[in-house]
Amino acid sequence: MNKTKLFVTLMTTAAIGAAATATPWCVGKDCQTPVHAVNAPAVTNDAVAPANLPNAPQITAKAAFLLEANSGTVLYAKDAEARLPIASMTKVATLGVIYQALADGKITMDTPVTVSDNAASMGGSQAFLDAGSTYTVKDLVQSIVVASANDSCVAMAEHLAGSVPNFVAQMNQFARDVGATNTNFVNCTGLPATGAYSCAKDMAKMYQAIMQSPHYGDFNHVWLYDLTHPSGRVTGLTNTNKLIKQYPSCLGGKTGFTNEAGHCITVAAQSGDLKPVAVIIGASDSKTRFRESRELLDYAAQNFTNQLLVDRTLPIKTVKTKNAVLDEVTLYPAQDFYYLTAKGTDANITIATEIPDAITAPLNMDTDCGKIYVLQDGKVLAEIAALPNLPVPAANYWQTVQKIVGRSQLL
């Protein structure tokens, strides 16, 4: 199979005029040289999907979905919006709320959590926690990720939100925040419950979201480990995701099974800049869910290529600042932009920028100071803001005088 030909051309501000709408646009009230704005769509997580290719796998599960997480591109779908029970894949949202609490500083991995009688009484997959004993958040999160422990989920829910219903409300908010519109949670475990459902597309979106957490990879590749309880008792726990041993590029995943839901899995892998997330709901048996999820991951790696065209960690331009405590500021892209194509296709991509030479303070780190455009044959694929790398306050009278004096001394 031929490699994808991807031609990337850097385009100057002056050259963008031919592809731009003739609407004056200028950053900063004192900008002296107007440029032109392009009426471009924002980067989304629902990029236009290529059709399932002729060699797409034949999925027998009730529903399936394949999302490339870096670009947000849909690569495969089968009944992807059908509302179905998802069993323990519910814990993707449970982890989403926990990871957000970690990010917000509400808890740390060392925070102690006391297990209630209610939490310890959970059936199904569990870590066999001791009621009344205290565990760390790390203990509980690891048992959720590795062993899908229902008792640990309830213990964390009660600790963070005061009750399971309050925590479930946060899970549903998490789902809404990431655009999961065909999802409703009733509990934090995935145990059978009336009114609980999700869909393959929503599962991919929620998993894509938790992959952004710095704690996402903490325990994903743990196959076996011993949980030592405060009493000294030891429970051996095994990872429910066999793909971490069977599929070398696997990043992690979450399985699920009940008689109602069938065998389910959401799993991610990585090959270079390609990061597919595969979802299987309602497979007939465990072997089928692992085989069909592998087939989806293989399908992504064999048929598509992905490339990082705009890197938010790399500076775009250093510009002068006016009326500011600093003389200049460096601008960075607000976000990454990946371009995904089917292998063997040509793509003529242009990167253009519209950034003034000087910007007037004050500036915050979310101040839009310019634009980066990704274009294909003159059509705008994405518009990305250029942001300062640090806040720049406006200079007061004395700071302005000191800067003038300082410059005069250099003459």
Short mmCIF file of C-alpha atoms in Angstrom, two decimals:
data_model
loop_
_atom_site.label_atom_id
_atom_site.label_comp_id
_atom_site.label_asym_id
_atom_site.label_seq_id
_atom_site.Cartn_x
_atom_site.Cartn_y
_atom_site.Cartn_z
CA MET A 1 0.00 0.00 0.00
CA ASN A 2 1.33 3.46 -0.93
CA LYS A 3 2.23 5.81 1.86
CA THR A 4 0.09 8.90 2.27
CA LYS A 5 1.56 11.95 0.59
CA LEU A 6 1.10 14.92 2.89
CA PHE A 7 2.39 18.24 1.60
CA VAL A 8 2.58 20.98 4.23
CA THR A 9 3.30 24.53 3.12
CA LEU A 10 3.89 27.46 5.46
CA MET A 11 2.05 30.52 4.20
CA THR A 12 2.72 34.14 5.20
CA THR A 13 0.03 36.56 6.35
CA ALA A 14 0.22 38.44 3.06
CA ALA A 15 -0.34 35.30 1.05
CA ILE A 16 -3.52 34.34 2.83
CA GLY A 17 -5.57 37.02 1.13
CA ALA A 18 -6.55 34.85 -1.82
CA ALA A 19 -8.16 32.29 0.46
CA ALA A 20 -9.70 34.79 2.87
CA THR A 21 -12.98 36.61 3.16
CA ALA A 22 -12.42 40.33 2.67
CA THR A 23 -13.46 41.39 6.17
CA PRO A 24 -11.01 43.70 8.01
CA TRP A 25 -9.70 42.09 11.17
CA CYS A 26 -7.14 43.46 13.56
CA VAL A 27 -5.80 42.38 16.95
CA GLY A 28 -5.37 45.26 19.39
CA LYS A 29 -6.90 48.71 19.09
CA ASP A 30 -3.64 50.25 17.85
CA CYS A 31 -3.00 47.72 15.09
CA GLN A 32 -1.83 49.70 12.04
CA THR A 33 -1.86 46.98 9.41
CA PRO A 34 -5.22 45.20 9.08
CA VAL A 35 -5.27 41.67 7.76
CA HIS A 36 -8.22 39.55 6.68
CA ALA A 37 -10.31 37.12 8.65
CA VAL A 38 -11.30 33.71 7.42
CA ASN A 39 -14.76 32.52 8.41
CA ALA A 40 -13.51 29.19 9.72
CA PRO A 41 -15.13 26.53 11.84
CA ALA A 42 -13.63 25.80 15.24
CA VAL A 43 -11.75 22.57 15.78
CA THR A 44 -14.24 19.97 17.01
CA ASN A 45 -14.15 16.44 18.38
CA ASP A 46 -16.61 15.24 15.75
CA ALA A 47 -14.63 15.55 12.54
CA VAL A 48 -16.15 14.34 9.29
CA ALA A 49 -15.79 10.59 9.09
CA PRO A 50 -14.53 8.69 6.07
CA ALA A 51 -16.89 5.93 4.97
CA ASN A 52 -16.18 2.47 6.27
CA LEU A 53 -13.59 1.14 3.82
CA PRO A 54 -14.19 -2.09 1.87
CA ASN A 55 -11.84 -3.99 4.18
CA ALA A 56 -13.60 -2.84 7.35
CA PRO A 57 -14.09 -5.65 9.87
CA GLN A 58 -17.40 -7.48 10.08
CA ILE A 59 -18.58 -6.79 13.62
CA THR A 60 -21.13 -9.17 15.12
CA ALA A 61 -21.63 -7.25 18.39
CA LYS A 62 -24.78 -5.14 18.78
CA ALA A 63 -22.87 -1.88 18.36
CA ALA A 64 -19.35 -0.70 17.61
CA PHE A 65 -17.46 2.54 17.16
CA LEU A 66 -13.92 3.52 16.24
CA LEU A 67 -12.65 7.02 17.02
CA GLU A 68 -9.21 8.45 16.36
CA ALA A 69 -8.71 10.32 19.63
CA ASN A 70 -6.08 12.87 18.56
CA SER A 71 -7.98 14.23 15.55
CA GLY A 72 -11.50 13.40 16.71
CA THR A 73 -12.18 11.57 13.44
CA VAL A 74 -14.69 8.74 13.24
CA LEU A 75 -13.24 5.73 11.43
CA TYR A 76 -15.99 3.13 11.83
CA ALA A 77 -19.52 2.96 13.18
CA LYS A 78 -22.18 0.29 13.61
CA ASP A 79 -25.43 1.26 15.36
CA ALA A 80 -23.22 3.71 17.25
CA GLU A 81 -26.04 5.80 18.75
CA ALA A 82 -28.25 2.92 19.86
CA ARG A 83 -29.03 3.23 23.58
CA LEU A 84 -27.81 0.06 25.24
CA PRO A 85 -26.78 -1.18 28.70
CA ILE A 86 -23.00 -0.98 29.07
CA ALA A 87 -22.34 -2.83 32.34
CA SER A 88 -19.01 -1.92 33.99
CA MET A 89 -17.99 0.42 31.17
CA THR A 90 -20.03 2.82 33.32
CA LYS A 91 -16.83 3.16 35.34
CA VAL A 92 -15.29 5.25 32.54
CA ALA A 93 -17.52 8.09 33.79
CA THR A 94 -16.80 7.16 37.41
CA LEU A 95 -13.10 7.60 36.67
CA GLY A 96 -13.84 10.80 34.76
CA VAL A 97 -15.31 12.40 37.89
CA ILE A 98 -12.48 11.08 40.09
CA TYR A 99 -9.79 12.33 37.70
CA GLN A 100 -11.45 15.75 37.63
CA ALA A 101 -11.44 15.86 41.44
CA LEU A 102 -7.72 15.06 41.36
CA ALA A 103 -7.12 17.80 38.77
CA ASP A 104 -9.10 20.31 40.87
CA GLY A 105 -7.08 19.48 43.99
CA LYS A 106 -10.10 18.22 45.93
CA ILE A 107 -8.21 14.99 46.63
CA THR A 108 -4.75 13.54 46.07
CA MET A 109 -3.70 9.95 45.57
CA ASP A 110 -2.76 9.90 49.27
CA THR A 111 -6.13 11.14 50.56
CA PRO A 112 -7.63 8.66 53.08
CA VAL A 113 -11.09 7.27 52.36
CA THR A 114 -13.12 5.35 54.96
CA VAL A 115 -15.26 2.55 53.53
CA SER A 116 -18.91 2.46 54.59
CA ASP A 117 -21.00 -0.65 55.17
CA ASN A 118 -22.89 0.25 52.00
CA ALA A 119 -19.72 0.34 49.90
CA ALA A 120 -18.38 -2.90 51.33
CA SER A 121 -21.66 -4.68 50.57
CA MET A 122 -21.49 -4.25 46.80
CA GLY A 123 -21.71 -7.44 44.74
CA GLY A 124 -20.16 -8.28 41.39
CA SER A 125 -16.55 -7.38 40.73
CA GLN A 126 -14.98 -6.11 43.94
CA ALA A 127 -11.79 -5.57 45.91
CA PHE A 128 -13.38 -7.04 49.06
CA LEU A 129 -12.84 -3.88 51.08
CA ASP A 130 -13.24 -3.96 54.85
CA ALA A 131 -16.14 -1.85 56.13
CA GLY A 132 -14.93 0.82 58.53
CA SER A 133 -11.34 0.60 57.28
CA THR A 134 -9.46 3.45 55.64
CA TYR A 135 -7.78 3.15 52.25
CA THR A 136 -5.98 5.71 50.09
CA VAL A 137 -7.45 7.11 46.90
CA LYS A 138 -4.60 5.34 45.11
CA ASP A 139 -5.72 1.98 46.54
CA LEU A 140 -9.28 2.52 45.40
CA VAL A 141 -8.53 3.96 41.95
CA GLN A 142 -6.07 1.16 41.17
CA SER A 143 -8.66 -1.47 42.09
CA ILE A 144 -11.24 0.25 39.86
CA VAL A 145 -8.90 0.46 36.87
CA VAL A 146 -7.46 -3.04 37.22
CA ALA A 147 -10.25 -5.13 38.72
CA SER A 148 -13.40 -3.04 38.07
CA ALA A 149 -14.09 -3.00 41.81
CA ASN A 150 -17.67 -1.98 42.58
CA ASP A 151 -17.01 -1.49 46.31
CA SER A 152 -14.17 0.92 45.53
CA CYS A 153 -16.43 2.91 43.17
CA VAL A 154 -19.06 3.38 45.87
CA ALA A 155 -16.44 4.28 48.48
CA MET A 156 -15.05 6.99 46.19
CA ALA A 157 -18.55 8.22 45.28
CA GLU A 158 -19.55 8.62 48.91
CA HIS A 159 -16.27 10.32 49.80
CA LEU A 160 -16.38 12.83 46.94
CA ALA A 161 -20.10 13.64 46.79
CA GLY A 162 -21.55 12.53 50.12
CA SER A 163 -23.80 9.95 48.49
CA VAL A 164 -23.99 7.79 45.40
CA PRO A 165 -26.93 9.76 43.89
CA ASN A 166 -24.98 13.01 44.22
CA PHE A 167 -21.97 11.40 42.57
CA VAL A 168 -24.11 9.97 39.75
CA ALA A 169 -25.36 13.50 39.05
CA GLN A 170 -21.71 14.49 38.54
CA MET A 171 -21.21 11.52 36.21
CA ASN A 172 -24.15 12.64 34.08
CA GLN A 173 -22.74 16.17 34.02
CA PHE A 174 -19.39 14.75 32.90
CA ALA A 175 -21.19 12.94 30.07
CA ARG A 176 -22.95 16.12 28.98
CA ASP A 177 -19.74 18.13 29.15
CA VAL A 178 -17.98 15.80 26.68
CA GLY A 179 -20.94 15.68 24.30
CA ALA A 180 -22.30 12.26 25.27
CA THR A 181 -25.97 12.91 24.44
CA ASN A 182 -27.29 9.34 24.47
CA THR A 183 -26.13 8.46 27.97
CA ASN A 184 -27.80 8.26 31.36
CA PHE A 185 -26.22 6.87 34.51
CA VAL A 186 -28.18 5.54 37.48
CA ASN A 187 -25.30 4.17 39.55
CA CYS A 188 -21.51 4.38 39.60
CA THR A 189 -20.83 0.66 39.09
CA GLY A 190 -22.73 -0.48 36.02
CA LEU A 191 -24.69 -3.09 37.96
CA PRO A 192 -28.08 -3.62 36.24
CA ALA A 193 -30.46 -0.71 36.85
CA THR A 194 -33.59 0.58 35.13
CA GLY A 195 -32.96 3.69 33.05
CA ALA A 196 -29.19 3.24 32.69
CA TYR A 197 -27.83 3.31 29.15
CA SER A 198 -25.18 4.69 26.83
CA CYS A 199 -24.09 4.11 23.25
CA ALA A 200 -20.88 3.18 21.45
CA LYS A 201 -20.26 6.73 20.21
CA ASP A 202 -20.69 8.23 23.67
CA MET A 203 -18.40 5.64 25.23
CA ALA A 204 -15.62 6.64 22.81
CA LYS A 205 -16.11 10.33 23.64
CA MET A 206 -16.00 9.70 27.38
CA TYR A 207 -12.93 7.51 27.07
CA GLN A 208 -11.25 10.13 24.87
CA ALA A 209 -11.88 12.61 27.70
CA ILE A 210 -10.36 10.54 30.51
CA MET A 211 -7.29 9.91 28.37
CA GLN A 212 -6.43 13.58 28.91
CA SER A 213 -5.94 13.06 32.65
CA PRO A 214 -2.32 12.86 33.85
CA HIS A 215 -3.45 9.89 35.96
CA TYR A 216 -4.96 7.98 33.03
CA GLY A 217 -1.96 5.68 32.56
CA ASP A 218 -1.11 5.12 36.22
CA PHE A 219 -2.47 1.57 36.45
CA ASN A 220 -3.63 0.60 32.96
CA HIS A 221 -0.82 -1.90 32.39
CA VAL A 222 -0.93 -3.57 35.79
CA TRP A 223 -1.86 -7.20 35.11
CA LEU A 224 -1.74 -8.72 38.60
CA TYR A 225 -1.25 -7.09 41.98
CA ASP A 226 -1.93 -7.69 45.66
CA LEU A 227 -4.12 -5.22 47.53
CA THR A 228 -3.03 -5.17 51.16
CA HIS A 229 -5.92 -4.18 53.41
CA PRO A 230 -5.37 -2.14 56.62
CA SER A 231 -5.98 -5.35 58.60
CA GLY A 232 -3.06 -7.01 56.83
CA ARG A 233 -5.30 -9.25 54.74
CA VAL A 234 -4.21 -9.52 51.09
CA THR A 235 -6.47 -9.74 48.03
CA GLY A 236 -5.01 -10.69 44.66
CA LEU A 237 -6.55 -8.68 41.80
CA THR A 238 -6.32 -9.33 38.05
CA ASN A 239 -6.86 -6.90 35.18
CA THR A 240 -10.11 -7.52 33.31
CA ASN A 241 -8.62 -6.12 30.06
CA LYS A 242 -6.69 -8.98 28.42
CA LEU A 243 -5.56 -6.73 25.58
CA ILE A 244 -2.87 -5.18 27.76
CA LYS A 245 -1.07 -8.53 27.39
CA GLN A 246 -2.32 -9.54 23.95
CA TYR A 247 -2.05 -6.26 22.02
CA PRO A 248 1.37 -4.55 22.32
CA SER A 249 0.21 -1.03 21.48
CA CYS A 250 -2.74 -1.10 23.92
CA LEU A 251 -2.92 1.99 26.14
CA GLY A 252 -5.67 0.73 28.41
CA GLY A 253 -9.36 -0.02 28.41
CA LYS A 254 -12.49 -0.84 30.37
CA THR A 255 -14.45 -4.04 30.05
CA GLY A 256 -17.99 -4.84 31.10
CA PHE A 257 -20.38 -7.75 31.31
CA THR A 258 -23.89 -8.46 32.52
CA ASN A 259 -26.48 -10.80 31.06
CA GLU A 260 -28.42 -7.75 29.89
CA ALA A 261 -25.45 -5.90 28.33
CA GLY A 262 -23.50 -8.83 26.96
CA HIS A 263 -19.73 -8.59 26.68
CA CYS A 264 -18.43 -5.05 26.21
CA ILE A 265 -15.12 -3.21 25.97
CA THR A 266 -13.77 0.28 25.34
CA VAL A 267 -10.06 0.17 24.55
CA ALA A 268 -7.37 2.50 23.22
CA ALA A 269 -4.08 1.93 21.42
CA GLN A 270 -1.36 4.08 19.87
CA SER A 271 0.79 3.88 16.75
CA GLY A 272 2.80 7.06 16.22
CA ASP A 273 0.35 9.98 16.14
CA LEU A 274 -2.56 7.59 15.53
CA LYS A 275 -4.53 6.92 18.72
CA PRO A 276 -7.65 4.82 18.01
CA VAL A 277 -10.36 4.15 20.60
CA ALA A 278 -12.50 1.08 19.85
CA VAL A 279 -15.86 0.32 21.46
CA ILE A 280 -17.72 -3.00 21.38
CA ILE A 281 -21.14 -3.34 23.02
CA GLY A 282 -23.12 -6.55 23.26
CA ALA A 283 -20.70 -9.18 21.97
CA SER A 284 -21.82 -12.78 22.34
CA ASP A 285 -18.85 -13.84 24.48
CA SER A 286 -15.61 -12.54 25.94
CA LYS A 287 -13.38 -13.87 23.15
CA THR A 288 -15.52 -12.13 20.56
CA ARG A 289 -15.31 -8.72 22.26
CA PHE A 290 -11.52 -8.93 22.45
CA ARG A 291 -11.18 -10.23 18.89
CA GLU A 292 -13.51 -7.63 17.37
CA SER A 293 -11.97 -4.75 19.31
CA ARG A 294 -8.52 -5.88 18.10
CA GLU A 295 -9.85 -5.99 14.54
CA LEU A 296 -11.03 -2.39 14.87
CA LEU A 297 -7.66 -1.26 16.25
CA ASP A 298 -5.86 -3.12 13.45
CA TYR A 299 -8.20 -1.57 10.88
CA ALA A 300 -7.22 1.90 12.11
CA ALA A 301 -3.47 1.20 12.03
CA GLN A 302 -3.54 -0.51 8.64
CA ASN A 303 -5.69 2.01 6.78
CA PHE A 304 -5.11 5.46 8.25
CA THR A 305 -2.27 7.81 9.05
CA ASN A 306 -2.27 10.79 11.37
CA GLN A 307 0.06 13.77 11.57
CA LEU A 308 0.48 16.57 14.11
CA LEU A 309 0.44 19.76 12.04
CA VAL A 310 -0.01 22.35 14.79
CA ASP A 311 1.78 21.66 18.06
CA ARG A 312 0.63 23.72 21.04
CA THR A 313 4.02 23.24 22.74
CA LEU A 314 5.91 25.06 19.96
CA PRO A 315 6.00 28.89 19.75
CA ILE A 316 4.49 30.57 16.71
CA LYS A 317 5.86 34.10 16.98
CA THR A 318 7.27 36.60 19.46
CA VAL A 319 5.51 39.96 19.15
CA LYS A 320 6.06 43.42 20.59
CA THR A 321 3.75 44.63 23.34
CA LYS A 322 2.44 48.17 23.76
CA ASN A 323 1.58 49.88 27.05
CA ALA A 324 2.92 46.80 28.85
CA VAL A 325 5.29 45.87 31.67
CA LEU A 326 7.08 43.57 29.20
CA ASP A 327 8.52 44.55 25.83
CA GLU A 328 7.39 41.39 24.06
CA VAL A 329 5.44 38.18 24.48
CA THR A 330 5.62 34.77 22.80
CA LEU A 331 2.49 33.29 21.28
CA TYR A 332 1.56 29.60 21.17
CA PRO A 333 -1.31 27.68 19.51
CA ALA A 334 -4.32 27.24 21.79
CA GLN A 335 -4.48 23.56 20.88
CA ASP A 336 -2.97 20.83 18.76
CA PHE A 337 -4.26 20.04 15.30
CA TYR A 338 -3.91 16.57 13.82
CA TYR A 339 -4.66 15.72 10.22
CA LEU A 340 -5.86 12.20 9.50
CA THR A 341 -6.17 10.61 6.07
CA ALA A 342 -6.63 7.19 4.54
CA LYS A 343 -3.30 5.70 3.53
CA GLY A 344 -2.45 6.11 -0.13
CA THR A 345 -4.22 9.45 -0.55
CA ASP A 346 -2.69 12.84 -1.29
CA ALA A 347 -3.31 15.87 0.89
CA ASN A 348 -2.14 19.38 0.01
CA ILE A 349 -2.24 21.16 3.35
CA THR A 350 -1.41 24.80 4.00
CA ILE A 351 -0.70 26.37 7.40
CA ALA A 352 -1.32 30.11 7.46
CA THR A 353 -1.07 32.68 10.25
CA GLU A 354 -2.59 36.08 10.89
CA ILE A 355 -0.65 37.66 13.74
CA PRO A 356 0.11 41.38 14.16
CA ASP A 357 3.62 42.61 14.92
CA ALA A 358 2.50 44.40 18.10
CA ILE A 359 -0.26 43.83 20.65
CA THR A 360 -1.57 46.23 23.31
CA ALA A 361 -1.64 45.14 26.97
CA PRO A 362 -3.22 43.97 29.18
CA LEU A 363 -3.12 40.36 28.01
CA ASN A 364 -4.34 37.24 29.75
CA MET A 365 -3.25 33.75 28.88
CA ASP A 366 -6.57 33.23 27.11
CA THR A 367 -6.41 36.50 25.12
CA ASP A 368 -6.87 35.78 21.42
CA CYS A 369 -3.84 37.47 19.84
CA GLY A 370 -4.02 36.06 16.33
CA LYS A 371 -5.06 33.10 14.24
CA ILE A 372 -3.55 29.97 12.78
CA TYR A 373 -5.41 28.46 9.84
CA VAL A 374 -5.15 24.96 8.47
CA LEU A 375 -6.33 24.89 4.86
CA GLN A 376 -6.73 22.23 2.20
CA ASP A 377 -6.89 23.53 -1.37
CA GLY A 378 -8.00 26.92 -0.03
CA LYS A 379 -10.73 25.50 2.20
CA VAL A 380 -10.30 26.17 5.91
CA LEU A 381 -10.23 22.98 7.94
CA ALA A 382 -9.51 24.60 11.29
CA GLU A 383 -9.02 27.98 12.94
CA ILE A 384 -6.85 28.01 16.06
CA ALA A 385 -6.22 30.97 18.34
CA ALA A 386 -2.71 32.20 19.14
CA LEU A 387 -2.37 32.77 22.89
CA PRO A 388 0.29 34.45 25.08
CA ASN A 389 2.59 32.16 27.05
CA LEU A 390 2.12 34.33 30.17
CA PRO A 391 -0.12 37.20 31.34
CA VAL A 392 1.09 40.69 30.47
CA PRO A 393 -0.33 43.48 32.68
CA ALA A 394 -0.60 47.01 31.37
CA ALA A 395 2.16 49.31 32.55
CA ASN A 396 1.28 52.04 35.03
CA TYR A 397 2.62 55.60 34.81
CA TRP A 398 5.84 54.98 36.74
CA GLN A 399 6.59 51.73 34.93
CA THR A 400 6.20 53.55 31.64
CA VAL A 401 8.57 56.30 32.82
CA GLN A 402 11.16 53.73 33.97
CA LYS A 403 11.06 51.99 30.60
CA ILE A 404 11.54 55.32 28.77
CA VAL A 405 14.45 56.24 31.03
CA GLY A 406 15.98 52.81 30.59
CA ARG A 407 15.86 53.14 26.80
CA SER A 408 17.36 56.64 26.88
CA GLN A 409 20.32 55.37 28.90
CA LEU A 410 21.08 52.86 26.18
CA LEU A 411 21.37 55.62 23.53
#
